[in-house]
Amino acid sequence: MNLTGKGFAGPLELMLRGTNQHYSKSSNINDDLSFGNITVSITAEQFQLISNIKTGNPLIDEYGSNDLNWLGENGKAVMTTEKEQLNISVILEKYRLNIVASDIVPLNRMVPDSRPPGCKTIKYSNDLPKTSIIIPFYDEWPSVLIRTVYSIINRTPRHLLQEIILVDDNSRLVELKSLLDKYIDKKFPRGLVKLIRNPTREGLIKARIKGWKQSTGEVVVFFDSHMEVNINWLQPLLTAVKKDRKTIAMGMLDYIDSKTLEYAHYPGYFTRYGFDWRLVFFETFFRPDQIGSNIDDPRPGVVMVGPAYAVDSKYFGEIGAYDEGMKIWGGENLEFPWRVWMCGGHLLHFPCSRLGHIARFQPYSFPGGRRHIEAYNYKRAMDVWMEPNHKKFVYDHYPEMENMDVGDLTERLQIKEKLQCKNFTWFLTNIWPELTIFDRDALAWGSIRNINHDKCLDNHEYLFQAEELLYIEICSHHLATQGFSWTKDLLLRTSLQCVVVKESTKGTKPKLEDCIIGPRDEWKHEKNGYLMHVKSGLCMNYDGFNLFMDKCDTSSRHQTWSFQHYHI
């Protein structure tokens, strides 16, 4: 890859200058706009009604004819030399993705079909609701944004695509100003791609709401501005929403590498999303009871990623849309799914709907700092949906949140009352039982301290289902890392895992493993005394250097443990 020359010039001017008709070698819109001065003259209505009508834009009309040897084509990675890595590092630091690679990758590239085999033979009805795609953006690199638009146009049935609404949240990049207007006017059917400009920065949440309010489709789909859809991505979602308008239908994300633009997918890997008491959002697997007999069966979710879900537009309004009192970005991916589930809706993942997403750290900038904004948004969500006995676990991680003023919640509470929503205990019991309510059905809970050495068991903030070692550290008494619950059914749980012992031999190390699909080992405990693993008959031992299982010895100081709170 050559980083010199026009590939490193101003983004939208390069795209307009004119190179290969199918292959824009940079994001400069002046490059790509020429195409021999071809201008698309058809309307959105003509585009939607006549499936084979030519638009005049080769990136649409001749989609699929690119040379597969082009860099980045068909989802291949754009590789860099060692010499180029330094420049790339600077670019990644500034833009959080490799904009040079993006400027090289064709705007209308194909991507590998990542759907499970069973999805490829499914025939969908043509009678599905028309859809508006909402794409907010803020200083998104132009070639990334435009590639997102082309992927939707080229891989979505025309009669289902009502419109694509781009919402510019007061971007600073000059190339996203008049040049973007010009590009949209010249390159897309008239009225198909619409651009809304926010005069001031409002944040992702309000930008999505603004796009939704101006949409005309029966269904809306919310996107990020750095995505590429896969084959037949929309039909599974629309089929579900048409069947039950209270379904929030989510596609499954593939990963576009932020450094190489490689479109990566992992056959057989299906992700749902969970959260812990820090409200940290993470990927996890589906439980066996959530997987249907067919690989393409929908699977219930817990919470969501922001992009790539379809919702009936009227239902979105009826259920309260997004909380407009939230700021910028963050928290809505938890609050909205909580509300959907507790107020009678359904949140489902669809394995046959695949969408590529550039995963990058903090895609939206945060005036005022990320932690403060997230804490503010979380607090608004908690004050509407959580009972006090749940909030205390979150405040353990965010102590500043407890007395934070988050404005008027009257409207949000009225929605909750009007819809006669269930409570958060119901949600945790029925939708997210993986999350431990530390003091519910507990004999003891809180940190577990080795009395002799004054150190506490620690999970190192481990969130996942695969097994991991249990650790011991200086006592912080923070529930996120040192919170445990010894339950009435004798399980020893962290916020998301159970403590297990895999071998009944002295010296074996205790481990953490998923409580729902993993082993559920029982433990016995004597207050300020031993922690005994029932199956092996061994006791937890800390000698000042190592944590391990050993023959029980009631006289050993290394085997004396104390919980922070006792209910016995």
XYZ file of N, CA and C in Angstrom, residues 6 40 80 99 125 137 142 220 230 233 253 255 302 310 322 340 351-352 362 392 435 463 484 496 504:
75
model
N -2.115 11.201 -3.753
C -3.465 11.688 -3.504
C -4.245 10.839 -2.509
N -26.855 11.083 -11.796
C -28.051 10.253 -11.658
C -29.282 11.148 -11.784
N -0.204 -3.215 5.121
C 0.785 -2.139 5.055
C 2.172 -2.702 5.313
N -7.797 5.507 7.833
C -8.499 6.213 6.759
C -7.814 6.019 5.416
N -40.859 -13.279 1.638
C -41.971 -12.628 0.952
C -41.521 -11.276 0.403
N -24.058 10.783 12.022
C -22.594 10.773 11.934
C -22.037 12.072 12.482
N -15.098 10.443 5.217
C -16.046 10.400 4.095
C -16.153 9.068 3.372
N -38.159 1.493 10.852
C -36.881 2.204 10.833
C -35.785 1.255 11.299
N -24.534 -7.216 4.789
C -24.310 -8.453 4.052
C -25.530 -8.785 3.194
N -29.669 -8.972 4.262
C -29.594 -8.602 5.680
C -30.921 -8.105 6.240
N -23.633 -8.917 14.256
C -22.515 -8.150 13.729
C -21.323 -9.020 13.368
N -17.215 -8.306 11.973
C -16.244 -7.296 12.395
C -15.386 -6.832 11.224
N -30.584 -9.703 25.495
C -30.676 -9.063 26.809
C -30.639 -7.556 26.630
N -34.062 -3.283 13.703
C -35.265 -2.795 13.035
C -36.409 -2.736 14.030
N -36.247 7.020 22.217
C -35.111 7.140 23.130
C -35.406 8.230 24.153
N -38.098 -2.226 26.538
C -38.804 -3.114 25.612
C -39.267 -4.375 26.336
N -29.882 -14.727 13.284
C -28.612 -15.185 12.711
C -28.500 -14.990 11.208
N -29.629 -14.892 10.503
C -29.573 -14.739 9.046
C -29.351 -13.294 8.612
N -14.467 4.112 21.409
C -15.160 5.402 21.551
C -15.403 6.075 20.199
N -27.833 0.139 44.539
C -26.675 0.175 45.442
C -25.484 -0.569 44.859
N -26.909 -12.561 35.900
C -26.368 -11.522 36.776
C -26.804 -11.771 38.221
N -15.530 -11.155 32.810
C -16.936 -11.065 32.436
C -17.457 -12.279 31.679
N -18.978 -11.221 46.010
C -19.356 -12.631 45.972
C -20.671 -12.818 46.720
N -21.099 -12.649 37.785
C -21.497 -13.363 36.574
C -21.049 -14.822 36.521
N -10.261 -33.061 42.046
C -10.353 -33.341 43.486
C -8.990 -33.714 44.063
